[in-house]
Amino acid sequence: MALRRLRGPLLRPICRARRAFSSLKPWEALSESQRAAWESLGRGESWHRTPQKTLPSWGQLQAHQQAAAKHGLGLHEESWEKLRAQIQAEAAAPSPSVSSGASLARDGAGAGAARTGAAGLAGVAWSVCKTLAPIVGDALDGAKHPGLRLLGGAFRYMADVNDTLAAPVTVDDVETILYLDDSGSMRGSVQGVFGKSGLHLGQDALDQVVPLLQGPTRILKFGTLPKVLLPREELSGPQETAATATLLHSVVAAQWNGTSGGTYMWKMIEEDVRSRYLPGHGRLRLIVITDGEDTHSPGAYCGIKGMDALMKELQKQGFDVEWHIIILGRFQAAERKRYETLAGATGGSFLALEEAEAFQSTAAQRFLAALKEKPGARQARQQAYLADTAAGRMERVEWFKALPPPGKGLQREDACEPCVEQGNLKSAELWMPTPPLLKHRSCANDYELFVFSSSPDLEKVCNSVVSSRSNIIHGPLASKNPGL
């Protein structure tokens, strides 16, 4: 149904591509994402009706404006400059009469269309719709002209082809991949959530996650087979994400429809990572949104414990991986705990969306905060996992690999004298990033604390340092543990 609604408005710019480059499409005929794109470009409804100012050159556009042009309007540098020149020419030329306009339309429908032919149409469509290619491909499937249907088939797989042909990337910084479960079960009602499907909850999650995606990012959906929705692209910084997030969400959401069959996950992720990346000094940040467990991977990769085979192989290849996982609906306790273990052991984060308003919860806010880069926070999350394993609340996985201690961006401080005098902090190191969140109970100094302590009595350490020991992160002293 969603594709049928998209088909008309998406098809018209293709079939009338000559008009799109000679005059602006009426504001009323623009989709919501197209309007958002024009507004982010500083060309809203009033300008659209009477364009008195010309468009800036591509090089004059800011990063988020280029993203708006690409994702919202399907324009890249060449097609943008072509549109800019056409508008300048129209502004200098006298307006055509109604009769001449009608004649031009008849010519476009007759001999002009014949002269243009399939090759001309394909050329224009290619420049306009690279980024929106999969959606355009679905729209062209319904065209009557066989050439357009053939073109639609090519467009549908353009993102996959571009992604496959790109050279593997060495992971020297943070590389993000978002994996969206597109299995058929996503269309069904979520257990425990009245009136919402997995896709509905997933879209809610997407609304929250997309604005936080920064740096090089790829987006895939997976079912029986994976499909690339967004080839690797450098996403904007926080100050430029509003327009980019809206447009990116529109493109991804339109293709995330629960039509990809079963759930082929762990082996798919391994193959995707190994084919597209080379291990380096950085890390892979893998974000998964799913409503179930792997059902289609072979052998040890199948089922909830398939994550173990995947992690062993990725570590063997030399990759540093950080997992952020969102599960949709209610899971068996063992399954839920395994996903939580995968995230915690790698210094990532976990969220179970079990109700429609779940993103208002404290757990959801912690999850979203974990997606924002902050020095030392990943180590703190892994230390929390270690504390949970020591207390028997979490499983210690055999592939666990401790992270190095916090480095750049943190200051190493000695414990303050009043606390040392209590005798409980003589062997503790305090890593304190800003802003401060906690206070020393004894001296009331402000600190945000990541405590790596060799004290055999961690309870005493926690009680002597902060008023709320549930917020303290404790574990082996970094300097005495080569793995940290």
CSV table of C-alpha atoms in Angstrom, one decimal:
chain,number,residue,atom,x,y,z
A,1,MET,CA,0.0,0.0,0.0
A,2,ALA,CA,2.8,2.4,0.9
A,3,LEU,CA,4.5,1.8,-2.4
A,4,ARG,CA,1.4,2.4,-4.3
A,5,ARG,CA,1.0,5.8,-2.6
A,6,LEU,CA,4.7,6.6,-3.4
A,7,ARG,CA,4.4,5.5,-7.0
A,8,GLY,CA,2.6,8.5,-8.4
A,9,PRO,CA,4.6,11.4,-7.0
A,10,LEU,CA,7.9,9.6,-7.5
A,11,LEU,CA,7.1,8.6,-11.1
A,12,ARG,CA,6.1,12.0,-12.3
A,13,PRO,CA,9.5,13.7,-11.9
A,14,ILE,CA,11.0,10.9,-13.9
A,15,CYS,CA,8.5,10.9,-16.8
A,16,ARG,CA,8.5,14.7,-16.9
A,17,ALA,CA,12.2,15.2,-16.1
A,18,ARG,CA,12.7,17.8,-18.8
A,19,ARG,CA,10.1,20.0,-17.1
A,20,ALA,CA,11.7,19.5,-13.7
A,21,PHE,CA,14.9,21.1,-15.0
A,22,SER,CA,13.2,23.9,-16.9
A,23,SER,CA,10.8,25.1,-14.1
A,24,LEU,CA,10.1,24.3,-10.5
A,25,LYS,CA,7.5,21.8,-9.5
A,26,PRO,CA,4.5,23.4,-7.8
A,27,TRP,CA,4.9,23.6,-4.1
A,28,GLU,CA,1.6,21.8,-3.5
A,29,ALA,CA,2.9,18.8,-5.6
A,30,LEU,CA,6.0,18.4,-3.4
A,31,SER,CA,6.2,15.6,-0.9
A,32,GLU,CA,6.9,16.4,2.8
A,33,SER,CA,10.5,15.4,2.5
A,34,GLN,CA,11.0,17.6,-0.6
A,35,ARG,CA,9.5,20.6,1.1
A,36,ALA,CA,11.8,20.0,4.1
A,37,ALA,CA,14.7,19.9,1.7
A,38,TRP,CA,13.8,23.2,0.0
A,39,GLU,CA,13.2,24.9,3.4
A,40,SER,CA,16.6,23.7,4.7
A,41,LEU,CA,18.1,25.3,1.5
A,42,GLY,CA,16.4,28.6,2.4
A,43,ARG,CA,14.0,28.3,-0.5
A,44,GLY,CA,10.5,27.9,1.0
A,45,GLU,CA,7.0,28.2,-0.3
A,46,SER,CA,7.2,32.0,-1.1
A,47,TRP,CA,10.4,31.6,-3.1
A,48,HIS,CA,9.1,28.5,-4.8
A,49,ARG,CA,6.2,30.4,-6.1
A,50,THR,CA,8.2,33.4,-7.3
A,51,PRO,CA,12.0,32.6,-7.3
A,52,GLN,CA,13.5,36.1,-7.2
A,53,LYS,CA,16.8,35.0,-5.9
A,54,THR,CA,18.9,32.5,-7.8
A,55,LEU,CA,20.2,29.3,-6.3
A,56,PRO,CA,23.7,29.3,-4.7
A,57,SER,CA,26.4,27.2,-6.4
A,58,TRP,CA,27.0,23.7,-5.1
A,59,GLY,CA,30.2,24.8,-3.4
A,60,GLN,CA,28.4,27.6,-1.5
A,61,LEU,CA,26.0,25.1,0.1
A,62,GLN,CA,26.8,24.0,3.7
A,63,ALA,CA,27.2,20.3,4.4
A,64,HIS,CA,23.6,19.8,5.7
A,65,GLN,CA,22.3,21.7,2.7
A,66,GLN,CA,24.1,19.4,0.3
A,67,ALA,CA,22.7,16.5,2.2
A,68,ALA,CA,19.2,18.0,1.8
A,69,ALA,CA,19.7,18.4,-2.0
A,70,LYS,CA,21.0,14.8,-2.3
A,71,HIS,CA,18.6,12.9,-0.1
A,72,GLY,CA,15.5,15.1,-0.4
A,73,LEU,CA,15.7,16.2,-4.0
A,74,GLY,CA,17.9,13.6,-5.6
A,75,LEU,CA,20.3,16.3,-6.8
A,76,HIS,CA,24.1,16.0,-6.9
A,77,GLU,CA,26.6,18.6,-7.9
A,78,GLU,CA,26.1,18.3,-11.7
A,79,SER,CA,22.3,18.2,-11.7
A,80,TRP,CA,22.2,21.0,-9.1
A,81,GLU,CA,24.2,23.3,-11.3
A,82,LYS,CA,22.1,22.4,-14.3
A,83,LEU,CA,18.9,23.3,-12.4
A,84,ARG,CA,20.5,26.5,-11.2
A,85,ALA,CA,21.4,27.5,-14.7
A,86,GLN,CA,17.9,26.7,-15.9
A,87,ILE,CA,16.3,28.9,-13.3
A,88,GLN,CA,18.7,31.8,-14.1
A,89,ALA,CA,17.8,31.4,-17.8
A,90,GLU,CA,14.1,31.4,-17.0
A,91,ALA,CA,14.4,34.5,-14.9
A,92,ALA,CA,16.0,36.4,-17.8
A,93,ALA,CA,13.6,35.2,-20.4
A,94,PRO,CA,10.0,36.5,-21.0
A,95,SER,CA,7.3,34.3,-19.6
A,96,PRO,CA,5.6,32.0,-22.2
A,97,SER,CA,1.9,32.4,-23.0
A,98,VAL,CA,-0.6,29.8,-22.0
A,99,SER,CA,-1.0,28.7,-25.6
A,100,SER,CA,2.7,28.4,-26.2
A,101,GLY,CA,2.9,26.4,-22.9
A,102,ALA,CA,0.2,24.1,-24.1
A,103,SER,CA,2.0,23.7,-27.4
A,104,LEU,CA,5.2,22.9,-25.6
A,105,ALA,CA,3.4,20.3,-23.5
A,106,ARG,CA,2.0,18.7,-26.7
A,107,ASP,CA,5.5,18.7,-28.2
A,108,GLY,CA,6.9,17.0,-25.0
A,109,ALA,CA,4.1,14.4,-25.3
A,110,GLY,CA,4.7,13.8,-29.0
A,111,ALA,CA,7.8,14.2,-31.1
A,112,GLY,CA,9.9,15.6,-28.3
A,113,ALA,CA,9.4,12.4,-26.2
A,114,ALA,CA,10.3,10.3,-29.2
A,115,ARG,CA,13.5,12.2,-29.9
A,116,THR,CA,14.5,11.9,-26.2
A,117,GLY,CA,14.0,8.2,-26.1
A,118,ALA,CA,14.9,5.7,-23.4
A,119,ALA,CA,18.6,6.7,-23.4
A,120,GLY,CA,17.8,10.4,-22.6
A,121,LEU,CA,15.3,9.5,-20.0
A,122,ALA,CA,17.7,7.1,-18.3
A,123,GLY,CA,20.4,9.8,-18.3
A,124,VAL,CA,18.2,12.3,-16.6
A,125,ALA,CA,16.8,9.8,-14.1
A,126,TRP,CA,20.3,8.7,-13.2
A,127,SER,CA,21.4,12.2,-12.2
A,128,VAL,CA,18.2,13.0,-10.3
A,129,CYS,CA,17.6,9.8,-8.4
A,130,LYS,CA,20.9,8.2,-7.4
A,131,THR,CA,20.2,8.4,-3.7
A,132,LEU,CA,16.5,7.6,-4.0
A,133,ALA,CA,17.2,4.8,-6.4
A,134,PRO,CA,15.6,1.9,-4.6
A,135,ILE,CA,12.3,3.8,-4.1
A,136,VAL,CA,12.3,5.0,-7.6
A,137,GLY,CA,12.9,1.5,-8.8
A,138,ASP,CA,9.8,0.3,-7.0
A,139,ALA,CA,7.8,3.1,-8.4
A,140,LEU,CA,9.0,2.4,-12.0
A,141,ASP,CA,7.9,-1.2,-11.6
A,142,GLY,CA,4.4,0.0,-12.2
A,143,ALA,CA,5.1,1.9,-15.4
A,144,LYS,CA,3.5,0.9,-18.6
A,145,HIS,CA,6.6,1.5,-20.7
A,146,PRO,CA,8.8,-1.6,-20.8
A,147,GLY,CA,11.9,0.5,-20.9
A,148,LEU,CA,10.9,2.2,-17.7
A,149,ARG,CA,10.2,-1.1,-16.0
A,150,LEU,CA,13.7,-2.3,-17.0
A,151,LEU,CA,15.2,1.0,-15.7
A,152,GLY,CA,13.3,0.4,-12.4
A,153,GLY,CA,15.0,-3.0,-12.0
A,154,ALA,CA,18.4,-1.4,-12.4
A,155,PHE,CA,17.5,1.4,-9.9
A,156,ARG,CA,16.3,-1.0,-7.3
A,157,TYR,CA,19.7,-2.5,-6.8
A,158,MET,CA,21.8,0.6,-7.4
A,159,ALA,CA,22.7,1.1,-3.7
A,160,ASP,CA,23.8,-2.5,-3.5
A,161,VAL,CA,25.9,-2.2,-6.6
A,162,ASN,CA,27.5,1.1,-5.5
A,163,ASP,CA,28.3,-0.4,-2.1
A,164,THR,CA,29.7,-3.6,-3.5
A,165,LEU,CA,32.0,-1.8,-6.1
A,166,ALA,CA,33.5,0.5,-3.4
A,167,ALA,CA,36.9,-0.5,-2.1
A,168,PRO,CA,37.0,-2.0,1.4
A,169,VAL,CA,37.6,0.7,4.1
A,170,THR,CA,40.3,0.4,6.7
A,171,VAL,CA,38.7,1.1,10.2
A,172,ASP,CA,41.0,3.9,11.5
A,173,ASP,CA,38.2,5.8,13.3
A,174,VAL,CA,34.6,5.0,14.2
A,175,GLU,CA,32.7,3.3,11.4
A,176,THR,CA,28.9,2.9,12.0
A,177,ILE,CA,26.6,0.3,10.5
A,178,LEU,CA,22.9,0.2,11.2
A,179,TYR,CA,21.2,-3.2,10.6
A,180,LEU,CA,17.4,-3.2,10.4
A,181,ASP,CA,15.5,-6.5,10.8
A,182,ASP,CA,13.2,-6.7,7.7
A,183,SER,CA,11.9,-10.2,8.3
A,184,GLY,CA,8.2,-10.9,7.8
A,185,SER,CA,7.5,-11.1,11.5
A,186,MET,CA,8.2,-7.4,11.7
A,187,ARG,CA,4.8,-6.7,10.2
A,188,GLY,CA,3.0,-8.6,12.9
A,189,SER,CA,1.8,-7.3,16.2
A,190,VAL,CA,4.4,-7.0,18.9
A,191,GLN,CA,3.7,-9.2,21.9
A,192,GLY,CA,2.8,-7.0,24.9
A,193,VAL,CA,2.2,-3.8,22.8
A,194,PHE,CA,-1.4,-3.3,21.7
A,195,GLY,CA,-2.0,-2.0,18.2
A,196,LYS,CA,1.7,-1.7,17.1
A,197,SER,CA,3.7,-3.9,14.8
A,198,GLY,CA,7.4,-4.5,15.0
A,199,LEU,CA,7.8,-2.0,12.1
A,200,HIS,CA,5.9,0.7,14.0
A,201,LEU,CA,8.1,0.2,17.1
A,202,GLY,CA,11.2,0.0,14.8
A,203,GLN,CA,10.2,3.3,13.1
A,204,ASP,CA,9.9,4.9,16.6
A,205,ALA,CA,13.4,3.7,17.3
A,206,LEU,CA,14.7,5.0,13.9
A,207,ASP,CA,13.3,8.4,14.8
A,208,GLN,CA,15.5,8.5,17.8
A,209,VAL,CA,18.6,6.9,16.5
A,210,VAL,CA,19.1,8.5,13.1
A,211,PRO,CA,19.8,12.1,14.4
A,212,LEU,CA,22.6,10.6,16.5
A,213,LEU,CA,24.4,8.9,13.5
A,214,GLN,CA,27.6,10.8,12.8
A,215,GLY,CA,30.7,10.1,10.7
A,216,PRO,CA,31.0,7.3,8.1
A,217,THR,CA,27.7,5.3,8.2
A,218,ARG,CA,26.1,2.5,6.2
A,219,ILE,CA,22.5,1.3,6.6
A,220,LEU,CA,21.2,-2.2,5.6
A,221,LYS,CA,18.1,-4.1,6.1
A,222,PHE,CA,18.2,-7.9,6.4
A,223,GLY,CA,15.8,-10.8,6.1
A,224,THR,CA,16.6,-13.9,4.1
A,225,LEU,CA,19.1,-11.7,2.2
A,226,PRO,CA,20.7,-8.3,3.1
A,227,LYS,CA,19.9,-5.2,1.2
A,228,VAL,CA,21.9,-1.9,1.3
A,229,LEU,CA,19.7,1.1,1.9
A,230,LEU,CA,22.5,3.7,2.3
A,231,PRO,CA,26.0,3.1,1.0
A,232,ARG,CA,28.8,4.4,3.2
A,233,GLU,CA,28.4,8.2,3.6
A,234,GLU,CA,29.9,10.8,5.9
A,235,LEU,CA,27.0,12.1,8.0
A,236,SER,CA,27.0,15.6,9.5
A,237,GLY,CA,27.9,16.8,12.9
A,238,PRO,CA,25.2,17.5,15.6
A,239,GLN,CA,24.6,21.1,14.5
A,240,GLU,CA,23.7,20.0,10.9
A,241,THR,CA,21.7,16.9,11.6
A,242,ALA,CA,18.1,18.3,11.6
A,243,ALA,CA,17.5,18.4,7.9
A,244,THR,CA,19.8,15.4,7.2
A,245,ALA,CA,18.0,13.2,9.8
A,246,THR,CA,14.6,14.0,8.4
A,247,LEU,CA,15.5,13.3,4.8
A,248,LEU,CA,17.6,10.2,5.7
A,249,HIS,CA,14.7,8.8,7.8
A,250,SER,CA,12.3,9.3,4.9
A,251,VAL,CA,14.4,7.4,2.5
A,252,VAL,CA,15.2,4.5,4.9
A,253,ALA,CA,11.7,4.3,6.3
A,254,ALA,CA,10.1,4.0,2.9
A,255,GLN,CA,12.1,0.8,2.2
A,256,TRP,CA,11.9,-0.8,5.6
A,257,ASN,CA,8.7,-2.7,5.0
A,258,GLY,CA,9.1,-6.3,6.5
A,259,THR,CA,9.2,-8.0,3.1
A,260,SER,CA,12.5,-9.8,3.3
A,261,GLY,CA,11.5,-13.2,4.5
A,262,GLY,CA,13.4,-15.0,7.4
A,263,THR,CA,16.1,-13.7,9.7
A,264,TYR,CA,19.6,-14.2,8.4
A,265,MET,CA,21.7,-12.2,10.9
A,266,TRP,CA,24.9,-13.3,12.5
A,267,LYS,CA,26.6,-14.8,9.4
A,268,MET,CA,25.3,-12.0,7.3
A,269,ILE,CA,26.9,-9.4,9.5
A,270,GLU,CA,30.2,-11.3,9.5
A,271,GLU,CA,30.2,-11.5,5.7
A,272,ASP,CA,29.2,-7.8,5.4
A,273,VAL,CA,32.0,-6.6,7.7
A,274,ARG,CA,34.7,-8.8,6.2
A,275,SER,CA,33.8,-7.7,2.6
A,276,ARG,CA,33.5,-4.0,3.3
A,277,TYR,CA,36.1,-3.3,6.0
A,278,LEU,CA,39.7,-4.0,6.9
A,279,PRO,CA,40.8,-4.0,10.5
A,280,GLY,CA,42.6,-0.9,11.7
A,281,HIS,CA,43.2,1.2,14.8
A,282,GLY,CA,39.5,2.3,15.0
A,283,ARG,CA,36.3,0.5,15.9
A,284,LEU,CA,33.1,-0.7,14.3
A,285,ARG,CA,29.9,0.6,15.9
A,286,LEU,CA,27.2,-1.9,15.0
A,287,ILE,CA,23.6,-1.0,15.7
A,288,VAL,CA,20.9,-3.7,15.4
A,289,ILE,CA,17.1,-3.3,15.6
A,290,THR,CA,15.4,-6.7,15.7
A,291,ASP,CA,12.2,-8.5,16.9
A,292,GLY,CA,13.7,-12.0,17.1
A,293,GLU,CA,16.7,-14.2,16.7
A,294,ASP,CA,18.7,-15.6,13.8
A,295,THR,CA,16.8,-18.5,12.1
A,296,HIS,CA,18.7,-18.7,8.8
A,297,SER,CA,22.5,-18.7,9.5
A,298,PRO,CA,24.4,-21.9,9.1
A,299,GLY,CA,25.8,-24.1,12.0
A,300,ALA,CA,27.1,-22.3,15.0
A,301,TYR,CA,25.9,-19.0,13.7
A,302,CYS,CA,22.2,-19.9,14.0
A,303,GLY,CA,20.1,-19.0,17.0
A,304,ILE,CA,20.7,-16.6,19.9
A,305,LYS,CA,24.2,-18.0,20.6
A,306,GLY,CA,25.3,-17.4,17.0
A,307,MET,CA,26.7,-14.1,18.3
A,308,ASP,CA,29.5,-16.0,19.9
A,309,ALA,CA,30.8,-17.5,16.6
A,310,LEU,CA,30.5,-14.1,15.0
A,311,MET,CA,32.5,-12.3,17.7
A,312,LYS,CA,35.2,-14.9,17.7
A,313,GLU,CA,35.7,-14.6,14.0
A,314,LEU,CA,35.6,-10.8,14.0
A,315,GLN,CA,38.2,-10.7,16.8
A,316,LYS,CA,40.3,-13.2,15.0
A,317,GLN,CA,40.3,-10.9,12.0
A,318,GLY,CA,41.4,-8.0,14.2
A,319,PHE,CA,38.2,-5.9,14.4
A,320,ASP,CA,37.2,-4.0,17.5
A,321,VAL,CA,33.4,-4.1,17.7
A,322,GLU,CA,31.0,-2.1,19.8
A,323,TRP,CA,27.3,-3.3,19.8
A,324,HIS,CA,24.2,-1.3,20.4
A,325,ILE,CA,21.1,-3.4,20.3
A,326,ILE,CA,17.4,-2.6,20.4
A,327,ILE,CA,15.0,-5.5,20.7
A,328,LEU,CA,11.3,-5.0,19.9
A,329,GLY,CA,8.6,-6.6,22.1
A,330,ARG,CA,8.9,-9.1,24.9
A,331,PHE,CA,11.6,-11.8,24.8
A,332,GLN,CA,12.3,-14.9,26.8
A,333,ALA,CA,14.6,-13.9,29.7
A,334,ALA,CA,17.5,-16.0,28.4
A,335,GLU,CA,17.3,-14.4,24.9
A,336,ARG,CA,17.1,-10.9,26.3
A,337,LYS,CA,20.0,-11.6,28.6
A,338,ARG,CA,22.2,-12.8,25.7
A,339,TYR,CA,21.6,-9.6,23.6
A,340,GLU,CA,22.3,-7.5,26.7
A,341,THR,CA,25.5,-9.5,27.3
A,342,LEU,CA,26.7,-8.9,23.7
A,343,ALA,CA,26.2,-5.1,24.2
A,344,GLY,CA,27.7,-4.9,27.7
A,345,ALA,CA,30.8,-7.1,27.0
A,346,THR,CA,31.8,-4.8,24.1
A,347,GLY,CA,31.1,-1.6,25.9
A,348,GLY,CA,27.9,-0.9,24.0
A,349,SER,CA,24.3,-0.5,25.1
A,350,PHE,CA,21.1,-2.4,25.1
A,351,LEU,CA,17.4,-1.4,25.0
A,352,ALA,CA,14.2,-3.5,25.1
A,353,LEU,CA,11.2,-1.7,23.6
A,354,GLU,CA,8.3,-3.5,25.3
A,355,GLU,CA,5.8,-0.7,25.1
A,356,ALA,CA,4.8,2.2,22.8
A,357,GLU,CA,6.1,4.9,25.2
A,358,ALA,CA,9.4,3.1,26.0
A,359,PHE,CA,11.5,5.9,24.6
A,360,GLN,CA,10.4,8.1,27.5
A,361,SER,CA,12.0,5.7,30.0
A,362,THR,CA,15.3,6.2,31.8
A,363,ALA,CA,16.7,3.1,30.1
A,364,ALA,CA,16.0,4.6,26.7
A,365,GLN,CA,17.7,7.8,27.6
A,366,ARG,CA,20.8,5.8,28.7
A,367,PHE,CA,20.8,4.0,25.4
A,368,LEU,CA,20.6,7.2,23.3
A,369,ALA,CA,23.3,8.8,25.5
A,370,ALA,CA,25.6,5.8,24.7
A,371,LEU,CA,25.3,6.6,21.0
A,372,LYS,CA,26.9,10.0,21.6
A,373,GLU,CA,30.7,9.8,21.7
A,374,LYS,CA,32.2,10.6,25.1
A,375,PRO,CA,35.7,9.7,26.3
A,376,GLY,CA,35.8,6.9,28.8
A,377,ALA,CA,32.1,6.1,28.6
A,378,ARG,CA,32.6,2.9,26.7
A,379,GLN,CA,35.1,1.6,29.2
A,380,ALA,CA,32.7,2.5,32.0
A,381,ARG,CA,29.9,0.5,30.4
A,382,GLN,CA,32.2,-2.5,30.0
A,383,GLN,CA,33.3,-2.2,33.7
A,384,ALA,CA,29.6,-2.2,34.6
A,385,TYR,CA,29.2,-5.4,32.7
A,386,LEU,CA,32.2,-6.9,34.6
A,387,ALA,CA,30.6,-5.9,37.9
A,388,ASP,CA,27.4,-7.6,36.8
A,389,THR,CA,29.2,-10.8,35.9
A,390,ALA,CA,31.0,-10.8,39.3
A,391,ALA,CA,27.6,-10.5,41.0
A,392,GLY,CA,26.1,-13.3,38.8
A,393,ARG,CA,23.7,-11.0,37.0
A,394,MET,CA,25.3,-11.4,33.6
A,395,GLU,CA,27.1,-14.2,31.8
A,396,ARG,CA,30.9,-14.0,31.2
A,397,VAL,CA,31.4,-14.8,27.5
A,398,GLU,CA,34.5,-16.7,26.5
A,399,TRP,CA,35.4,-14.2,23.8
A,400,PHE,CA,35.4,-11.2,26.2
A,401,LYS,CA,38.3,-8.8,25.6
A,402,ALA,CA,38.9,-6.0,28.0
A,403,LEU,CA,39.2,-2.5,26.6
A,404,PRO,CA,42.3,-0.3,27.3
A,405,PRO,CA,41.8,2.3,30.1
A,406,PRO,CA,40.3,5.7,29.2
A,407,GLY,CA,42.9,7.8,27.4
A,408,LYS,CA,42.5,11.1,25.6
A,409,GLY,CA,40.0,13.5,27.1
A,410,LEU,CA,40.3,12.2,30.7
A,411,GLN,CA,42.4,13.4,33.5
A,412,ARG,CA,44.0,11.0,36.1
A,413,GLU,CA,43.4,12.4,39.6
A,414,ASP,CA,44.6,11.3,43.0
A,415,ALA,CA,41.8,10.6,45.4
A,416,CYS,CA,41.2,13.6,47.6
A,417,GLU,CA,42.9,13.6,51.1
A,418,PRO,CA,39.8,13.2,53.2
A,419,CYS,CA,38.8,10.1,51.3
A,420,VAL,CA,42.3,8.6,51.5
A,421,GLU,CA,42.3,9.2,55.2
A,422,GLN,CA,39.4,6.8,55.5
A,423,GLY,CA,41.7,4.1,54.3
A,424,ASN,CA,39.5,2.8,51.5
A,425,LEU,CA,40.9,4.6,48.5
A,426,LYS,CA,44.7,4.1,48.9
A,427,SER,CA,44.8,1.7,45.9
A,428,ALA,CA,42.2,3.4,43.7
A,429,GLU,CA,42.6,5.4,40.6
A,430,LEU,CA,39.8,7.9,39.7
A,431,TRP,CA,39.3,8.8,36.0
A,432,MET,CA,37.1,11.9,35.9
A,433,PRO,CA,35.7,13.3,32.7
A,434,THR,CA,33.5,16.4,32.8
A,435,PRO,CA,30.8,17.4,33.6
A,436,PRO,CA,30.7,16.3,37.2
A,437,LEU,CA,27.7,14.1,38.2
A,438,LEU,CA,28.6,12.8,41.7
A,439,LYS,CA,30.0,14.1,44.9
A,440,HIS,CA,32.5,12.7,47.3
A,441,ARG,CA,30.6,11.9,50.5
A,442,SER,CA,33.4,13.1,52.7
A,443,CYS,CA,34.4,16.3,51.1
A,444,ALA,CA,31.5,17.1,48.7
A,445,ASN,CA,33.8,17.7,45.7
A,446,ASP,CA,32.0,17.2,42.4
A,447,TYR,CA,33.2,14.2,40.2
A,448,GLU,CA,31.9,11.9,37.5
A,449,LEU,CA,33.7,8.8,38.6
A,450,PHE,CA,35.0,5.7,36.8
A,451,VAL,CA,36.8,3.9,39.6
A,452,PHE,CA,39.2,1.1,38.8
A,453,SER,CA,40.0,-0.3,42.2
A,454,SER,CA,42.2,-3.1,43.5
A,455,SER,CA,40.6,-3.0,46.9
A,456,PRO,CA,39.2,-6.4,47.9
A,457,ASP,CA,36.2,-4.7,49.4
A,458,LEU,CA,34.5,-2.8,46.6
A,459,GLU,CA,31.5,-2.1,48.8
A,460,LYS,CA,33.7,0.0,51.1
A,461,VAL,CA,35.2,1.8,48.2
A,462,CYS,CA,31.8,2.7,46.8
A,463,ASN,CA,30.3,3.6,50.2
A,464,SER,CA,33.2,5.9,51.0
A,465,VAL,CA,33.3,7.7,47.7
A,466,VAL,CA,29.8,8.5,46.6
A,467,SER,CA,26.3,8.9,48.0
A,468,SER,CA,24.8,6.6,45.3
A,469,ARG,CA,27.0,3.6,44.8
A,470,SER,CA,24.7,2.3,42.0
A,471,ASN,CA,26.3,5.0,39.8
A,472,ILE,CA,29.9,4.0,40.4
A,473,ILE,CA,31.8,1.8,38.0
A,474,HIS,CA,34.3,-0.4,39.7
A,475,GLY,CA,36.7,-3.2,38.6
A,476,PRO,CA,40.4,-4.2,38.7
A,477,LEU,CA,42.9,-1.5,39.0
A,478,ALA,CA,43.9,-0.5,35.5
A,479,SER,CA,47.6,-0.3,36.1
A,480,LYS,CA,47.7,-3.9,37.6
A,481,ASN,CA,45.6,-5.5,34.9
A,482,PRO,CA,47.5,-5.6,31.5
A,483,GLY,CA,44.2,-6.3,29.7
A,484,LEU,CA,42.7,-2.9,30.7
